[in-house]
Short mmCIF file of C-alpha atoms in Angstrom, two decimals:
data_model
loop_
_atom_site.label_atom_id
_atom_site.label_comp_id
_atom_site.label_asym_id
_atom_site.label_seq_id
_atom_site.Cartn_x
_atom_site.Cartn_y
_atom_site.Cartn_z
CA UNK A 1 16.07 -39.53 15.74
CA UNK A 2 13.23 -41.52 15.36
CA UNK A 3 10.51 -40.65 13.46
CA UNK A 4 6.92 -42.23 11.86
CA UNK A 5 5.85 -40.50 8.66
CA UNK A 6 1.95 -40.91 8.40
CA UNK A 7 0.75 -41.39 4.80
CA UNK A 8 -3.00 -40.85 4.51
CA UNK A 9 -4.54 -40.95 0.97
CA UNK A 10 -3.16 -42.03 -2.62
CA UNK A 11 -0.17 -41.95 -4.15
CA UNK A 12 -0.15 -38.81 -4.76
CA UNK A 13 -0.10 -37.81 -0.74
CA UNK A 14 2.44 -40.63 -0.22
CA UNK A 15 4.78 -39.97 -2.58
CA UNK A 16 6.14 -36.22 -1.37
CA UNK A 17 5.91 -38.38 1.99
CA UNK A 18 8.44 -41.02 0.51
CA UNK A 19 10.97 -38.45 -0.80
CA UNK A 20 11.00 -36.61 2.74
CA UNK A 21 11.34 -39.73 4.50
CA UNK A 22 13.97 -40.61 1.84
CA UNK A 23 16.14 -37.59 3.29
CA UNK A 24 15.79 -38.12 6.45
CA UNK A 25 16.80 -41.51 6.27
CA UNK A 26 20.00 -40.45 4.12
CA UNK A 27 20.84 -38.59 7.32
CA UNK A 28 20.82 -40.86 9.44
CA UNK A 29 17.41 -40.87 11.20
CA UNK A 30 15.03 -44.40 11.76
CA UNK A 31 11.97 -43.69 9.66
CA UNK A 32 9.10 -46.16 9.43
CA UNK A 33 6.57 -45.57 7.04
CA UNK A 34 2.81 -46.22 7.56
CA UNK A 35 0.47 -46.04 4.08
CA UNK A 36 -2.65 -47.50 3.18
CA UNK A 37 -2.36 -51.33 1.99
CA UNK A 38 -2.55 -51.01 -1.73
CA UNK A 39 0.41 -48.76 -1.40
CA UNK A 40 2.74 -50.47 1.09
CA UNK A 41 4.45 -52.07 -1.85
CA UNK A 42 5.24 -48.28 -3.46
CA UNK A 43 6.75 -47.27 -0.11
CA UNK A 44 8.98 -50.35 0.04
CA UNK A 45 10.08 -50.45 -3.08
CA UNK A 46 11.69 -47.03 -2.03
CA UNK A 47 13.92 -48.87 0.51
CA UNK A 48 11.48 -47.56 3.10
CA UNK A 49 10.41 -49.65 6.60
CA UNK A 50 6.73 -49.69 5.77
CA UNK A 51 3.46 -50.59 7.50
CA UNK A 52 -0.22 -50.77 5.99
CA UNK A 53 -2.20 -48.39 8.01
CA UNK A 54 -6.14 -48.32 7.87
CA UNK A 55 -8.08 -49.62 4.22
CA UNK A 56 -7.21 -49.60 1.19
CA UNK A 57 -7.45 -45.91 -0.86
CA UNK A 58 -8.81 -47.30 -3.86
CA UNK A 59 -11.66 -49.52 -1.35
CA UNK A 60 -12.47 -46.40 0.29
CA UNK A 61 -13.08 -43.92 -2.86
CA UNK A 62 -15.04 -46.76 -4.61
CA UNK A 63 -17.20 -46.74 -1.34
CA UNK A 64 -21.04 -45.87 -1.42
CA UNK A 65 -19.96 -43.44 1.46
CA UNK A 66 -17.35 -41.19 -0.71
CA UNK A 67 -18.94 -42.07 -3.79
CA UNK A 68 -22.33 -40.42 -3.21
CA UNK A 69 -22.87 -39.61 0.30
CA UNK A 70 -20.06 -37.37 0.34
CA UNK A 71 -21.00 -35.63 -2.80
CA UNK A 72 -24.58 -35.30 -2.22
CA UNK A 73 -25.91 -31.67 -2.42
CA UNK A 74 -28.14 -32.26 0.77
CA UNK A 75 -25.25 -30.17 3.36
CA UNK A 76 -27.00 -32.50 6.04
CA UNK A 77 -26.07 -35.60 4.37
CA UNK A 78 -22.99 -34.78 3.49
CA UNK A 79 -21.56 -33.83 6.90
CA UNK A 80 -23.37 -37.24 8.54
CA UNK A 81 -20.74 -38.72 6.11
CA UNK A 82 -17.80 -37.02 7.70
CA UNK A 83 -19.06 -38.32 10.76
CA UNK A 84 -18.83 -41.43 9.55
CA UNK A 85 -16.08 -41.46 7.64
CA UNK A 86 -13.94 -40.37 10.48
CA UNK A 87 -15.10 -43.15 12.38
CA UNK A 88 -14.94 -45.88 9.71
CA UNK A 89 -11.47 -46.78 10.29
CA UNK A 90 -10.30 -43.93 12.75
CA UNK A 91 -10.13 -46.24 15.93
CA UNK A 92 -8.27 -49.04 14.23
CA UNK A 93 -5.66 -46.55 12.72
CA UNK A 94 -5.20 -44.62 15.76
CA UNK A 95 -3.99 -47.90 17.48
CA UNK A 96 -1.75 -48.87 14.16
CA UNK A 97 -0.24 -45.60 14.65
CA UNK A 98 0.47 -45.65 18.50
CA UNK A 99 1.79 -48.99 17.91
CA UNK A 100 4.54 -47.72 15.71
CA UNK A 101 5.11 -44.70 18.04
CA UNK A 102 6.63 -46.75 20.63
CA UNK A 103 9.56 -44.76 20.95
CA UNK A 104 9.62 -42.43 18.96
CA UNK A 105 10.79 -38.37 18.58
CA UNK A 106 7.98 -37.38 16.61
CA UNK A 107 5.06 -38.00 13.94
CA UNK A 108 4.88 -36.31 10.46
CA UNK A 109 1.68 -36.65 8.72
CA UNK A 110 0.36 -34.95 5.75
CA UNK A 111 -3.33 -32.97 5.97
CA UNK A 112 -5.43 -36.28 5.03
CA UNK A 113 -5.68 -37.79 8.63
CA UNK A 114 -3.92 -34.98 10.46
CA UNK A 115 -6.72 -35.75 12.84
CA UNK A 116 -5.46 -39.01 13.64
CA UNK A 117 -1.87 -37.77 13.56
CA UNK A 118 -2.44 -35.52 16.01
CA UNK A 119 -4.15 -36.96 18.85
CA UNK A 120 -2.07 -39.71 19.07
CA UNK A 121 1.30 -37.37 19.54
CA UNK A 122 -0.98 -35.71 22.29
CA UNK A 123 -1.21 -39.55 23.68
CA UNK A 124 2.25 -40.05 23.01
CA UNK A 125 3.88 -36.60 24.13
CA UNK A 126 5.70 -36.15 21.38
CA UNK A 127 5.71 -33.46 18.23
CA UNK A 128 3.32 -33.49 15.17
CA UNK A 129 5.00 -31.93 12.21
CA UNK A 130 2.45 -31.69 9.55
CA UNK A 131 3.55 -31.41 5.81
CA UNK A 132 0.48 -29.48 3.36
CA UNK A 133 0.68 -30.37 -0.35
CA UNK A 134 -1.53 -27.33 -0.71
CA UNK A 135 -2.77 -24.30 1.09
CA UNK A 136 -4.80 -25.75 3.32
CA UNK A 137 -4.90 -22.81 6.42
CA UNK A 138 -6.81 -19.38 7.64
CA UNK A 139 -5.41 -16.74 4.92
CA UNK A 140 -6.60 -13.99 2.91
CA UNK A 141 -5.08 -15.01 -0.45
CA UNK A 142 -6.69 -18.33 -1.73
CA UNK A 143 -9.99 -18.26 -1.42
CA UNK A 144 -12.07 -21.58 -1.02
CA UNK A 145 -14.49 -20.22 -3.58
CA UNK A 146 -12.63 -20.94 -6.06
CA UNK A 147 -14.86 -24.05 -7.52
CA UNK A 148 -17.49 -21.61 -8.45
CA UNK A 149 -15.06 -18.70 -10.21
CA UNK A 150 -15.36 -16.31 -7.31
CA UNK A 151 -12.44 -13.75 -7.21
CA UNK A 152 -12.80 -13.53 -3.08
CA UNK A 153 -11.43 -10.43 -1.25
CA UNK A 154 -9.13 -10.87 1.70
CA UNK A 155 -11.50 -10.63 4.32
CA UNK A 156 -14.06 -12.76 2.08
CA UNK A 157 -11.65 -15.63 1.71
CA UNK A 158 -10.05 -15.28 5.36
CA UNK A 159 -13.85 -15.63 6.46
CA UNK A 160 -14.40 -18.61 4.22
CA UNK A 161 -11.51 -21.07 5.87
CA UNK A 162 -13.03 -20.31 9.43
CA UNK A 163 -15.98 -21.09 8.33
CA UNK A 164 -15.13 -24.64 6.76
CA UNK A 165 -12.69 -25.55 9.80
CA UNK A 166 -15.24 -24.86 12.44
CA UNK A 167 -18.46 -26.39 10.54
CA UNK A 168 -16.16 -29.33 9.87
CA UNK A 169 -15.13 -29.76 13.33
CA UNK A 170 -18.83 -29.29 13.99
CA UNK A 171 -20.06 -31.93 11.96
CA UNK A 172 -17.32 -34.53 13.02
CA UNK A 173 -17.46 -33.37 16.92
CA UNK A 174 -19.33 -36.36 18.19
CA UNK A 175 -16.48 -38.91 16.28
CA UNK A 176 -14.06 -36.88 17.58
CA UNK A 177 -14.74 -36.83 21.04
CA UNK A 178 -14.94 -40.84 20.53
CA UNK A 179 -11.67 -41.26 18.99
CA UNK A 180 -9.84 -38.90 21.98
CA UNK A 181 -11.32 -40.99 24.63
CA UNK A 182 -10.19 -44.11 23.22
CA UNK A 183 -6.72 -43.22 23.75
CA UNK A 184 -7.72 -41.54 26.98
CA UNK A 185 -7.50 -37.95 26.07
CA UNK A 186 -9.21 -34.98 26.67
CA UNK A 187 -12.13 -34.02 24.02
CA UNK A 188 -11.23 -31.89 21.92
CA UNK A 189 -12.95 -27.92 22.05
CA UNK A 190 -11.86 -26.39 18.95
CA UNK A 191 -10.61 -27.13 15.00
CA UNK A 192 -7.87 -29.24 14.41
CA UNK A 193 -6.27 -26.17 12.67
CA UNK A 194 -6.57 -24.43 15.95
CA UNK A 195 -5.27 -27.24 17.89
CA UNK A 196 -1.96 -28.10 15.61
CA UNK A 197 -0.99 -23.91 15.46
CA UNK A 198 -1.54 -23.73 18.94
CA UNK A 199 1.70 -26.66 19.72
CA UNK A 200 3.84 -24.02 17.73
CA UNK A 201 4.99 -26.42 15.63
CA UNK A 202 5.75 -25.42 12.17
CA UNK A 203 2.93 -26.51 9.38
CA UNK A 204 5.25 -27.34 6.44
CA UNK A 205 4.07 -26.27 2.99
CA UNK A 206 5.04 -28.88 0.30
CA UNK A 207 4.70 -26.17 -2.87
CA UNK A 208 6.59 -23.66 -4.47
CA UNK A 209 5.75 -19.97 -3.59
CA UNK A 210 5.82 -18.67 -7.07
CA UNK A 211 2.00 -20.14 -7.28
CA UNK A 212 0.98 -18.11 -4.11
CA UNK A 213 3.63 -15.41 -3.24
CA UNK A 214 1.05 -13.64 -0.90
CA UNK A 215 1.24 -16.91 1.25
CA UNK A 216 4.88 -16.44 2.34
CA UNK A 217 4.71 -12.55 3.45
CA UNK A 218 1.25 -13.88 5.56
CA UNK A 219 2.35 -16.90 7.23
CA UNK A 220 6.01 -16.84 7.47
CA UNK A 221 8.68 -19.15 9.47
CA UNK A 222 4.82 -20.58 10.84
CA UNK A 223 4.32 -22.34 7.68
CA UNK A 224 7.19 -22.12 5.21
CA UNK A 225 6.31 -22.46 1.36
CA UNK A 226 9.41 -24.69 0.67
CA UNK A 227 8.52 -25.86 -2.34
CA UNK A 228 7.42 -29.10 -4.42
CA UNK A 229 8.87 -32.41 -3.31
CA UNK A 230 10.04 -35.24 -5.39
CA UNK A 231 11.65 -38.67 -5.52
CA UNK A 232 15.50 -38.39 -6.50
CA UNK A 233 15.77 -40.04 -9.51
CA UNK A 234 17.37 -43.11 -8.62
CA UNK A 235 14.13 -44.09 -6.82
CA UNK A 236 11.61 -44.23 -9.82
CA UNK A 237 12.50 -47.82 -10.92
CA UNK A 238 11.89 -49.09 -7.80
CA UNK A 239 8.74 -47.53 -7.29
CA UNK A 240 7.70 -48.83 -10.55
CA UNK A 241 6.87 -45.71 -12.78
CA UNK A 242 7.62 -46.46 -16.24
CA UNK A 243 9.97 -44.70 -18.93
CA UNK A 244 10.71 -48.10 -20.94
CA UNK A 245 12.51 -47.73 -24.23
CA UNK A 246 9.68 -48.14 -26.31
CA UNK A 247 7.37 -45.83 -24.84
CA UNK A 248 10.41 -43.09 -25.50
CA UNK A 249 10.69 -44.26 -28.96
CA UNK A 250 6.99 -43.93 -29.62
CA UNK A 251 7.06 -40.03 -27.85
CA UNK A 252 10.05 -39.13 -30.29
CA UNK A 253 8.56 -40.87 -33.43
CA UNK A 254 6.12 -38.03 -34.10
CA UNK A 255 5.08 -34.26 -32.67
CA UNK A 256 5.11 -34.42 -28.83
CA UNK A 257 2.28 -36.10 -27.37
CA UNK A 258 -0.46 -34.33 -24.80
CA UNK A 259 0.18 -36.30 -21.37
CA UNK A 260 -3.61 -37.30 -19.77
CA UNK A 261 -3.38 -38.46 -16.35
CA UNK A 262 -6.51 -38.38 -13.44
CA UNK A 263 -4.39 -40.46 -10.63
CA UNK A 264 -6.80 -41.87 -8.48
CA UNK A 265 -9.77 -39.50 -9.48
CA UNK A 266 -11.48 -41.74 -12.07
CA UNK A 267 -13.89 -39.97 -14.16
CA UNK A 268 -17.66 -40.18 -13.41
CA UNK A 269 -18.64 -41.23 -17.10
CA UNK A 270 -15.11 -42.09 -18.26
CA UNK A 271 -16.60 -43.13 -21.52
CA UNK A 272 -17.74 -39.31 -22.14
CA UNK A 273 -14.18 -38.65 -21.06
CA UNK A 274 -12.71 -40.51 -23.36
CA UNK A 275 -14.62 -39.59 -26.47
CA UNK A 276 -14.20 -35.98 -25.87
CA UNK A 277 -10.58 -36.37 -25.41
CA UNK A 278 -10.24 -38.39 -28.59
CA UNK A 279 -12.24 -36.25 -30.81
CA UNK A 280 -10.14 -32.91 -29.51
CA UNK A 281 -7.14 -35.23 -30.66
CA UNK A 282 -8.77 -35.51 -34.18
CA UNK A 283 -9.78 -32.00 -34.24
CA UNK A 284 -5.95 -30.63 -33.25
CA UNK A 285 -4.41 -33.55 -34.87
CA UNK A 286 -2.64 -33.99 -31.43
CA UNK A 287 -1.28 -37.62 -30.44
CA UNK A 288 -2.39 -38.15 -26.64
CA UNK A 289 -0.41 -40.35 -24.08
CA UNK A 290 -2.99 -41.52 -21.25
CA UNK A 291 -1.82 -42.82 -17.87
CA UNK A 292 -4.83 -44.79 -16.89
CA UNK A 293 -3.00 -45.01 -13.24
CA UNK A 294 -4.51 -48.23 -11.51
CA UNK A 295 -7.59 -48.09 -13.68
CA UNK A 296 -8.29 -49.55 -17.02
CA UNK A 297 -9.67 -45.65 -18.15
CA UNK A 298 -8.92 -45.56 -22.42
CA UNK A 299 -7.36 -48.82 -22.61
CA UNK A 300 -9.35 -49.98 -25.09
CA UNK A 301 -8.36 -47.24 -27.71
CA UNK A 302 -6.61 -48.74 -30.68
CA UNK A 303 -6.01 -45.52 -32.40
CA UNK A 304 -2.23 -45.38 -33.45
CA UNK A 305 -2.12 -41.97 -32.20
CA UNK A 306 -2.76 -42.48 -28.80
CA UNK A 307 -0.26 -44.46 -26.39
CA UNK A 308 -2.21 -45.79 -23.08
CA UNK A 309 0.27 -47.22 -20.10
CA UNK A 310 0.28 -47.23 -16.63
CA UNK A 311 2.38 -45.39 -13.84
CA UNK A 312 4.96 -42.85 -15.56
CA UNK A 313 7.92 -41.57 -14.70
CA UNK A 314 7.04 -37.59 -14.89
CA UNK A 315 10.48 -36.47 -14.47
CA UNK A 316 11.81 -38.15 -18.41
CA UNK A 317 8.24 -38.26 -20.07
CA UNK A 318 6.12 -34.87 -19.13
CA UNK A 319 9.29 -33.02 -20.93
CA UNK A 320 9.04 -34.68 -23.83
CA UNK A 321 5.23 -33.54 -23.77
CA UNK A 322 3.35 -30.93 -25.47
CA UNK A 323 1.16 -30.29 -22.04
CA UNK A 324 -0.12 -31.99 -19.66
CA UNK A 325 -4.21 -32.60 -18.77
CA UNK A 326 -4.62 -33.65 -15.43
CA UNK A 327 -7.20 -33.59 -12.44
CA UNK A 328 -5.01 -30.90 -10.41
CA UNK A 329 -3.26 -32.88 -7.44
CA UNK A 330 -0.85 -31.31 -6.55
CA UNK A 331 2.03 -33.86 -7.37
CA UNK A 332 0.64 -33.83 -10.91
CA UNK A 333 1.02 -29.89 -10.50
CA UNK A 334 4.71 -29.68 -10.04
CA UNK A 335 5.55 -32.24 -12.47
CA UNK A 336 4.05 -30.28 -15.33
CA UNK A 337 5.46 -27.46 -13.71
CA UNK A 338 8.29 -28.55 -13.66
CA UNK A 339 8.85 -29.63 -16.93
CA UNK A 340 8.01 -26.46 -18.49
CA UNK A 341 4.73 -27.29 -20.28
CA UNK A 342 1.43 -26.16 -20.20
CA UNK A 343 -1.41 -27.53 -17.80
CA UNK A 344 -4.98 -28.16 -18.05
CA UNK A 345 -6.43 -28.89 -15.15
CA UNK A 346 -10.20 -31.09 -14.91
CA UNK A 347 -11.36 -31.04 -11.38
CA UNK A 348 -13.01 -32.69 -8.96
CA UNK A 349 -13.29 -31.38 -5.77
CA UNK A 350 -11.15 -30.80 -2.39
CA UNK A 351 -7.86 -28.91 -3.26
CA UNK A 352 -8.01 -29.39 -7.15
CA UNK A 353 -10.21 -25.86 -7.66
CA UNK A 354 -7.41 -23.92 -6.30
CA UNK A 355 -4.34 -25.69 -7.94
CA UNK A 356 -6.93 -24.97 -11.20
CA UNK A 357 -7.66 -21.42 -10.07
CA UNK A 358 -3.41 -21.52 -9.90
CA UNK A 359 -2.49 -22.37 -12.78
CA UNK A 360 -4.97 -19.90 -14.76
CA UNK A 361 -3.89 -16.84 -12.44
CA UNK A 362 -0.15 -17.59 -13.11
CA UNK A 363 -1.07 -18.19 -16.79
CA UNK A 364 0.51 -21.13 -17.35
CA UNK A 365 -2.49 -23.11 -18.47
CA UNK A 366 -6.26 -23.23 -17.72
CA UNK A 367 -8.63 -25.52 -15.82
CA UNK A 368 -12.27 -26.50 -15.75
CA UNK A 369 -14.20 -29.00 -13.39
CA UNK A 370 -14.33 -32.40 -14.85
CA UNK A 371 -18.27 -32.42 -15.17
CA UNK A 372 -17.97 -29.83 -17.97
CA UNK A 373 -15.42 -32.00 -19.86
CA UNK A 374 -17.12 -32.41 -23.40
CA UNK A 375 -15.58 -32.03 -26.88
CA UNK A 376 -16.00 -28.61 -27.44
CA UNK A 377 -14.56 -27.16 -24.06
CA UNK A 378 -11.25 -29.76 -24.27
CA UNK A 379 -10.84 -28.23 -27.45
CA UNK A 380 -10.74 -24.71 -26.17
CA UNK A 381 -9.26 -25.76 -22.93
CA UNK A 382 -6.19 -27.01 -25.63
CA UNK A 383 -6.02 -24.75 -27.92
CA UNK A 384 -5.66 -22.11 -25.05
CA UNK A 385 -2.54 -24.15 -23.49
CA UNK A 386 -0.89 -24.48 -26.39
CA UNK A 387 -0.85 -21.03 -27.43
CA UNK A 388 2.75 -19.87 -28.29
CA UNK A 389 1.96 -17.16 -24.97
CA UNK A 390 0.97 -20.04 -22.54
CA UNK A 391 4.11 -22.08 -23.01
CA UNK A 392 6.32 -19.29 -23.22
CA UNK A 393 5.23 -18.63 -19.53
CA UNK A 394 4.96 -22.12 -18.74
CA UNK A 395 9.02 -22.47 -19.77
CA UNK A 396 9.47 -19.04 -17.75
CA UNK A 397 8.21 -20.59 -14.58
CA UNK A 398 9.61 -23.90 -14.41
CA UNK A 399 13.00 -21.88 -14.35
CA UNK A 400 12.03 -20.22 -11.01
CA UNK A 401 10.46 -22.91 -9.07
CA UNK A 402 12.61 -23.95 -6.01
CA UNK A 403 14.35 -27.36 -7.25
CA UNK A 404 13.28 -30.07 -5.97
CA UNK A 405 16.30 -31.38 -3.72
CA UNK A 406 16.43 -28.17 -2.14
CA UNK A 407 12.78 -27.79 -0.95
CA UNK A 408 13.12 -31.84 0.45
CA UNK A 409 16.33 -30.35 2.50
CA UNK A 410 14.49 -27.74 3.57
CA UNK A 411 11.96 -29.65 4.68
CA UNK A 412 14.50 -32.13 6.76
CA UNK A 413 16.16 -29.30 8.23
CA UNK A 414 12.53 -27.60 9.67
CA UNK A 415 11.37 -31.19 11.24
CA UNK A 416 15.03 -31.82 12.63
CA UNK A 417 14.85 -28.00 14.08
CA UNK A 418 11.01 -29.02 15.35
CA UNK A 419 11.91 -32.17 17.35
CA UNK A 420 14.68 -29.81 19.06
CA UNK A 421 13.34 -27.34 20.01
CA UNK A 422 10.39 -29.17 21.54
CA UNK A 423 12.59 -31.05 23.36
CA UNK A 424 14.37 -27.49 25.12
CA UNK A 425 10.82 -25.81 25.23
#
């Protein structure tokens, strides 16, 4: 089969992206990759056909639009900027992606531009599988309310998703009806979550179930929780992620080092940041290793005790780590899962409050938004992780998550199934 894996977003929404297409391509199948520009050299370096598709992520977040448009507290302002963000770019990728369609079984596409995904298998006649890093559906489990500590009830938090799909579509109707008759469709007269459940396609869920048990008696074989993706090992090299000799040397010199990573999501006021993570250092006597990611966040720290390098390889360092402080993507989530340490998670926005809300149900860590960040609450955010309790169950779960290799093959198997069965339906 033929299929085109659509990577919206950072690295951490192509990289689960890679490692499926990985698979696929292992048996047999014609993949060809399509991720934004600044990451077509990440894809490739996987052995992966690759294509740039729309701007570049790190142009786009730096953006006046996502920068403080989108995080305005006027509601009206915000949603004009969905309108515009979906048409900033939205024709031009559309085209890039029916381009590379030509011919083929079936588009996969995680939930950042499932929008774009989507229509264009309607143009094309072909299946959309989508693949969620995080719960991103209708259910009465995780509640979207999550950012401001509100312990939802079922109907509360079923309520809140229909309410955020259909005022989205709202907002972004106008763009929307643009982008379907560009490619000669039909406009659109409901959520795209409506739309993609109504092809009967399964909605893969990239994440384990032991986070969100509830999930997998709700949804089912509709949206199986198959658990957290990775790249087989043999792949980090050539992706670039770094576990040199002398960064290992300088983890096993001393007392395990707190890993602090924020992938793309750059601090506000990274210098507050920073001091507040160095003076919890101090005040712990904790050694820190900082991933600054593709930004230059800490790098001018000269303290001995903290290490600052680029892209890691999570699979050999976060083990070797005490915990792990991160900004609660969910890639960042199962590697510290994975290796059996505490998290703290400092978030943003979109998906980040429930991966935090997550981890402090399942008591294996803690979180708190990154705008609260200051010495005192890192310092209690730390102390809590590390308590002989939270790593305990930190250890405890990293022995039941589904492993890796088996949730990618699970994840094969449901797309292969997919294509199919659409094609006998």
């Amino acid at each position: 089969m033929k299929f085109v894996v659509a990577a919206n977003g950072s690295r951490g929404d192509v990289q689960p992206a890679v490692a499926l297409a990985t698979e696929l391509t292992e048996r047999g199948h014609e993949i060809t990759m399509l991720v934004r520009p600044n990451l077509t050299e990440f894809s490739a370096g996987a052995g992966l056909p690759t294509q740039a598709y729309g701007d570049s992520t790190r142009a786009v977040l730096d953006s006046e639009l996502v920068r403080e448009r989108m995080k305005s507290r006027n509601p009206v302002t915000r949603l004009r900027a969905v309108t515009e963000l979906t048409l900033r770019g939205g024709r031009a990728m559309q085209h890039q992606l029916l381009d590379a369609t030509d011919g083929a079984d079936a588009i996969i596409s995680g939930s950042a531009g499932q929008e774009r995904a989507h229509n264009v298998s309607r143009a094309r006649g072909i299946p959309h599988v989508p693949v969620h890093l995080c719960p991103m559906r209708r259910n009465r489990s995780t509640s979207l309310l999550a950012h401001v500590g509100i312990d939802a009830s079922p109907a509360v938090a079923h309520l809140s998703w229909r309410l955020v799909e259909w005022t989205l579509w709202w907002a972004g109707r106008s763009a929307e009806d643009t982008l379907c008759a560009d490619l000669g469709l039909e406009p659109v007269r409901a959520p795209f979550a409506t739309q993609i459940e109504a092809t009967g396609i399964p909605e893969i869920q990239a994440y384990d179930p032991a986070l969100f048990p509830a999930l997998t008696a709700e949804w089912g074989s509709r949206r199986p929780l198959v658990g957290f993706f990775a790249l087989p090992g043999g792949l980090r090299s050539g992706v670039g992620d770094e576990a040199a000799d002398d960064l290992l040397e300088w983890i096993e010199a001393d007392t395990p080092p707190v890993y602090v990573g924020f992938g793309s999501m750059l601090p506000s006021d990274p210098q507050r940041v920073a001091n507040a993570f160095r003076s919890a250092a101090g005040e712990l006597d904790l050694r820190l290793l900082v991933s600054g990611g593709w930004s230059d966040f800490m790098s001018g720290v000269t303290d001995e005790r903290i290490r600052v390098v680029g892209h890691i390889d999570h699979d050999t360092i976060l083990p070797r780590c005490a915990a792990a402080v991160h900004h609660g993507g969910a890639g960042s989530v199962a590697a510290g899962l994975r290796a059996g340490i505490p998290t703290v998670v400092t978030w943003v926005g979109a998906d980040q409050p429930i991966w935090g809300r997550a981890i402090t149900a399942s008591h294996a860590g803690t979180s708190l938004p990154m705008s609260r960040v200051d010495d005192m609450r890192i310092v209690d955010a730390l102390g809590a992780a590390l308590e002989d309790r939270t790593r305990h169950t930190a250890a405890e779960m990293s022995r039941h998550l589904i492993p890796a290799a088996q949730a990618v093959s699970t994840a094969a198997d449901v797309v292969e199934q997919a294509v199919r069965a659409s094609r006998t339906g």
